[in-house]
Short mmCIF file of C-alpha atoms in Angstrom, two decimals:
data_model
loop_
_atom_site.label_atom_id
_atom_site.label_comp_id
_atom_site.label_asym_id
_atom_site.label_seq_id
_atom_site.Cartn_x
_atom_site.Cartn_y
_atom_site.Cartn_z
CA UNK A 13 97.89 111.87 82.45
CA UNK A 14 100.27 113.29 84.41
CA UNK A 15 97.74 113.91 86.95
CA UNK A 16 96.37 110.32 86.76
CA UNK A 17 99.43 108.19 87.36
CA UNK A 18 99.71 109.25 91.21
CA UNK A 19 96.33 108.42 91.60
CA UNK A 20 96.91 105.26 89.90
CA UNK A 21 99.63 104.34 91.98
CA UNK A 22 97.96 104.95 95.29
CA UNK A 23 94.88 102.80 93.92
CA UNK A 24 97.88 99.73 93.23
CA UNK A 25 99.08 100.39 96.40
CA UNK A 26 95.62 100.32 97.90
CA UNK A 27 95.17 97.13 96.31
CA UNK A 28 97.66 94.91 97.51
CA UNK A 29 97.23 96.30 101.08
CA UNK A 30 93.44 95.21 101.30
CA UNK A 31 94.73 91.93 99.14
CA UNK A 32 96.95 91.27 102.20
CA UNK A 33 94.38 92.16 104.74
CA UNK A 34 91.45 90.54 103.56
CA UNK A 35 93.97 87.20 103.24
CA UNK A 36 94.61 87.58 107.19
CA UNK A 37 90.72 88.38 107.92
CA UNK A 38 89.29 85.73 105.82
CA UNK A 39 91.79 83.33 107.59
CA UNK A 40 90.28 84.07 111.18
CA UNK A 41 86.63 85.06 110.15
CA UNK A 42 86.12 83.15 106.62
CA UNK A 43 83.46 84.32 104.63
CA UNK A 44 81.97 86.60 107.21
CA UNK A 45 84.46 88.94 107.29
CA UNK A 46 83.23 92.48 106.75
CA UNK A 47 84.69 94.61 104.45
CA UNK A 48 85.41 97.68 107.04
CA UNK A 49 87.20 95.02 109.06
CA UNK A 50 89.45 94.12 106.02
CA UNK A 51 89.70 98.40 105.23
CA UNK A 52 90.52 99.27 108.82
CA UNK A 53 93.27 96.52 108.55
CA UNK A 54 94.60 97.82 105.48
CA UNK A 55 94.70 101.58 106.32
CA UNK A 56 92.12 102.30 103.55
CA UNK A 57 89.14 104.52 104.32
CA UNK A 58 85.90 102.64 103.71
CA UNK A 59 84.31 105.11 102.06
CA UNK A 60 86.90 105.73 99.21
CA UNK A 61 86.95 101.90 98.65
CA UNK A 62 83.07 101.75 98.06
CA UNK A 63 83.96 104.63 95.78
CA UNK A 64 85.54 102.19 93.37
CA UNK A 65 83.64 98.80 94.27
CA UNK A 66 80.16 99.24 93.78
CA UNK A 67 79.46 95.94 96.40
CA UNK A 68 81.73 93.65 98.72
CA UNK A 69 81.44 90.86 96.01
CA UNK A 70 82.86 93.40 93.73
CA UNK A 71 86.03 94.01 95.91
CA UNK A 72 86.30 89.83 96.24
CA UNK A 73 86.40 89.22 92.85
CA UNK A 74 89.04 91.67 92.40
CA UNK A 75 91.43 90.35 95.17
CA UNK A 76 90.77 86.76 93.85
CA UNK A 77 91.90 87.77 90.43
CA UNK A 78 95.14 89.73 91.94
CA UNK A 79 96.05 86.73 94.36
CA UNK A 80 95.78 84.17 91.06
CA UNK A 81 98.11 86.85 89.40
CA UNK A 82 100.41 86.27 92.33
CA UNK A 83 100.06 82.29 91.45
CA UNK A 84 100.50 82.84 87.73
CA UNK A 85 103.80 84.90 88.68
CA UNK A 86 105.42 82.27 90.95
CA UNK A 87 104.38 79.47 88.25
CA UNK A 88 106.00 81.53 85.53
CA UNK A 89 108.97 82.09 87.65
CA UNK A 90 109.53 78.54 88.59
CA UNK A 91 109.19 77.38 84.83
CA UNK A 92 112.67 79.65 84.33
CA UNK A 93 114.53 77.47 86.42
CA UNK A 94 116.77 74.96 84.41
CA UNK A 95 116.39 72.33 87.26
CA UNK A 96 112.52 71.40 87.38
CA UNK A 97 112.81 70.15 90.92
CA UNK A 98 113.88 73.90 92.09
CA UNK A 99 111.45 75.37 89.79
CA UNK A 100 108.31 72.96 91.40
CA UNK A 101 109.84 74.07 94.94
CA UNK A 102 109.97 77.24 94.22
CA UNK A 103 106.27 77.43 93.01
CA UNK A 104 105.20 75.72 96.16
CA UNK A 105 107.36 77.78 98.68
CA UNK A 106 106.47 81.26 96.80
CA UNK A 107 102.39 80.29 97.03
CA UNK A 108 102.75 79.08 100.47
CA UNK A 109 104.46 82.39 101.56
CA UNK A 110 101.82 84.62 100.13
CA UNK A 111 99.27 82.29 101.26
CA UNK A 112 97.59 81.63 98.15
CA UNK A 113 94.71 79.49 99.44
CA UNK A 114 93.87 82.04 102.02
CA UNK A 115 90.99 83.37 99.48
CA UNK A 116 89.75 79.66 99.65
CA UNK A 117 86.53 80.98 102.39
CA UNK A 118 85.52 83.16 99.53
CA UNK A 119 84.59 79.89 97.33
CA UNK A 120 80.98 79.24 96.41
CA UNK A 121 80.07 82.92 98.11
CA UNK A 122 80.65 85.13 95.22
CA UNK A 123 80.28 84.74 91.57
CA UNK A 124 83.27 83.63 89.06
CA UNK A 125 83.71 86.80 86.73
CA UNK A 126 85.06 85.85 83.08
CA UNK A 127 88.85 87.78 84.24
CA UNK A 128 88.59 84.92 87.48
CA UNK A 129 87.63 82.08 84.83
CA UNK A 130 90.60 83.13 82.29
CA UNK A 131 93.07 83.56 85.34
CA UNK A 132 92.18 80.09 86.96
CA UNK A 133 92.55 78.41 83.57
CA UNK A 134 96.29 80.08 83.33
CA UNK A 135 97.30 79.17 86.44
CA UNK A 136 96.37 75.54 86.04
CA UNK A 137 98.05 75.33 82.80
CA UNK A 138 101.24 76.58 84.04
CA UNK A 139 100.94 74.80 87.01
CA UNK A 140 100.58 71.66 85.11
CA UNK A 141 103.68 72.31 83.01
CA UNK A 142 105.27 72.65 86.33
CA UNK A 143 104.09 69.18 87.44
CA UNK A 144 104.86 67.40 84.43
CA UNK A 145 108.50 68.91 83.80
CA UNK A 146 109.20 67.64 87.31
CA UNK A 147 107.88 63.98 86.09
CA UNK A 148 109.79 63.89 82.89
CA UNK A 149 112.94 64.53 85.47
CA UNK A 150 111.83 61.86 87.21
CA UNK A 151 112.36 64.13 90.64
CA UNK A 152 108.56 64.21 91.79
CA UNK A 153 106.84 60.88 92.71
CA UNK A 154 105.12 59.40 90.02
CA UNK A 155 101.39 59.08 91.98
CA UNK A 156 101.62 62.78 93.03
CA UNK A 157 99.49 64.72 90.52
CA UNK A 158 98.69 68.57 90.54
CA UNK A 159 95.84 68.44 92.73
CA UNK A 160 97.94 67.10 95.50
CA UNK A 161 100.30 70.21 95.57
CA UNK A 162 97.43 72.42 95.00
CA UNK A 163 95.96 71.10 97.89
CA UNK A 164 99.31 70.77 99.88
CA UNK A 165 99.72 74.77 98.91
CA UNK A 166 96.54 75.15 100.50
CA UNK A 167 96.90 73.57 103.61
CA UNK A 168 100.17 75.14 104.53
CA UNK A 169 99.25 78.41 103.57
CA UNK A 170 97.23 78.56 106.67
CA UNK A 171 99.55 78.86 109.71
CA UNK A 172 97.42 78.66 112.96
CA UNK A 173 100.74 79.51 114.87
CA UNK A 174 101.12 82.36 112.81
CA UNK A 175 97.63 83.65 113.02
CA UNK A 176 97.86 83.20 116.58
CA UNK A 177 100.26 85.15 117.36
CA UNK A 178 99.28 88.00 114.64
CA UNK A 179 95.97 88.29 117.12
CA UNK A 180 97.79 88.30 120.27
CA UNK A 181 100.28 90.91 118.81
CA UNK A 182 102.96 88.89 119.55
CA UNK A 183 105.50 90.30 117.15
CA UNK A 184 108.62 89.18 119.02
CA UNK A 185 107.90 85.37 118.12
CA UNK A 186 106.91 85.96 114.41
CA UNK A 187 110.35 85.59 112.88
CA UNK A 188 110.37 82.05 115.08
CA UNK A 189 107.01 80.84 113.78
CA UNK A 190 107.72 81.90 110.04
CA UNK A 191 111.09 79.93 110.71
CA UNK A 192 109.56 77.19 112.22
CA UNK A 193 106.67 77.01 109.20
CA UNK A 194 109.58 76.78 106.38
CA UNK A 195 110.60 73.18 108.33
CA UNK A 196 107.46 72.19 108.13
CA UNK A 197 107.18 73.34 104.30
CA UNK A 198 110.87 71.60 104.01
CA UNK A 199 109.59 68.27 105.51
CA UNK A 200 106.34 68.51 103.17
CA UNK A 201 108.37 69.15 99.70
CA UNK A 202 110.78 65.95 100.44
CA UNK A 203 107.83 63.87 100.86
CA UNK A 204 107.15 64.87 96.98
CA UNK A 205 110.54 63.75 95.79
CA UNK A 206 110.66 60.08 93.87
CA UNK A 207 111.55 57.22 95.86
CA UNK A 208 108.59 57.17 98.81
CA UNK A 209 105.81 54.55 99.71
CA UNK A 210 102.74 54.40 97.52
CA UNK A 211 100.37 57.40 98.21
CA UNK A 212 97.15 55.81 99.87
CA UNK A 213 93.73 56.19 98.17
CA UNK A 214 92.96 58.12 94.67
CA UNK A 215 93.96 60.78 93.29
CA UNK A 216 91.74 63.50 94.09
CA UNK A 217 90.02 65.08 91.02
CA UNK A 218 89.98 68.87 89.96
CA UNK A 219 86.39 68.90 90.45
CA UNK A 220 87.06 68.70 94.26
CA UNK A 221 88.56 72.51 94.46
CA UNK A 222 86.79 73.74 91.03
CA UNK A 223 83.18 72.61 92.47
CA UNK A 224 83.21 74.51 95.81
CA UNK A 225 83.27 77.80 93.63
CA UNK A 226 79.61 76.79 92.28
CA UNK A 227 77.02 78.33 94.66
CA UNK A 228 75.87 76.08 97.13
CA UNK A 229 72.21 73.64 96.23
CA UNK A 230 69.16 75.02 97.82
CA UNK A 231 66.81 72.38 99.85
CA UNK A 232 63.85 73.45 98.34
CA UNK A 233 62.71 70.38 98.93
CA UNK A 234 62.92 68.02 102.32
CA UNK A 235 62.11 64.58 103.07
CA UNK A 236 59.35 63.87 105.28
CA UNK A 237 59.71 63.87 108.48
CA UNK A 238 62.93 65.45 108.40
CA UNK A 239 63.61 69.29 109.88
#
């Protein structure tokens, strides 16, 4: 057991490095991101990676499960706050900071494992509890839903400015870019407070995010005369 401990610790470090690398590579390359590019960015050997994961899909499924762990931990910490608003904003800010939505490009490209499904469910339950507490306290605008907040996190988790500077290697501007994003997040969070005018349209349904993880239907039949 003592001999295996260092290997286990190394595997965990590699997992976290791969997760962070995958988020950044997927943000730029989308679902076409290659394992080789992710491994190189993480500083993990491609041969050792494939000794652990049998396929690209298996790697991405594992990374999705790790990302969901981050969402769950952020929600659990949020629920520990005595102030429902502070708890909700902690959750949103934490999820944006670790780019919770950046694995979104994988939606519909990999099968959902039982582990992923269970963690999806747990994450949704905790987030809905956070929203319910904030609504009950009257601090969250009544027309804002858990789905609205999920979409907000996904939108703000992706920062074109930070990604551009990262590609350019402009580390001298990194702090300023992150500070600018924090200001944008603060503006968005203020819009969630109660007392604002009614939101436009109808509230998005859970299917809007959930169904994109289903494989896209194949066009087995086409209308006559259409190419």
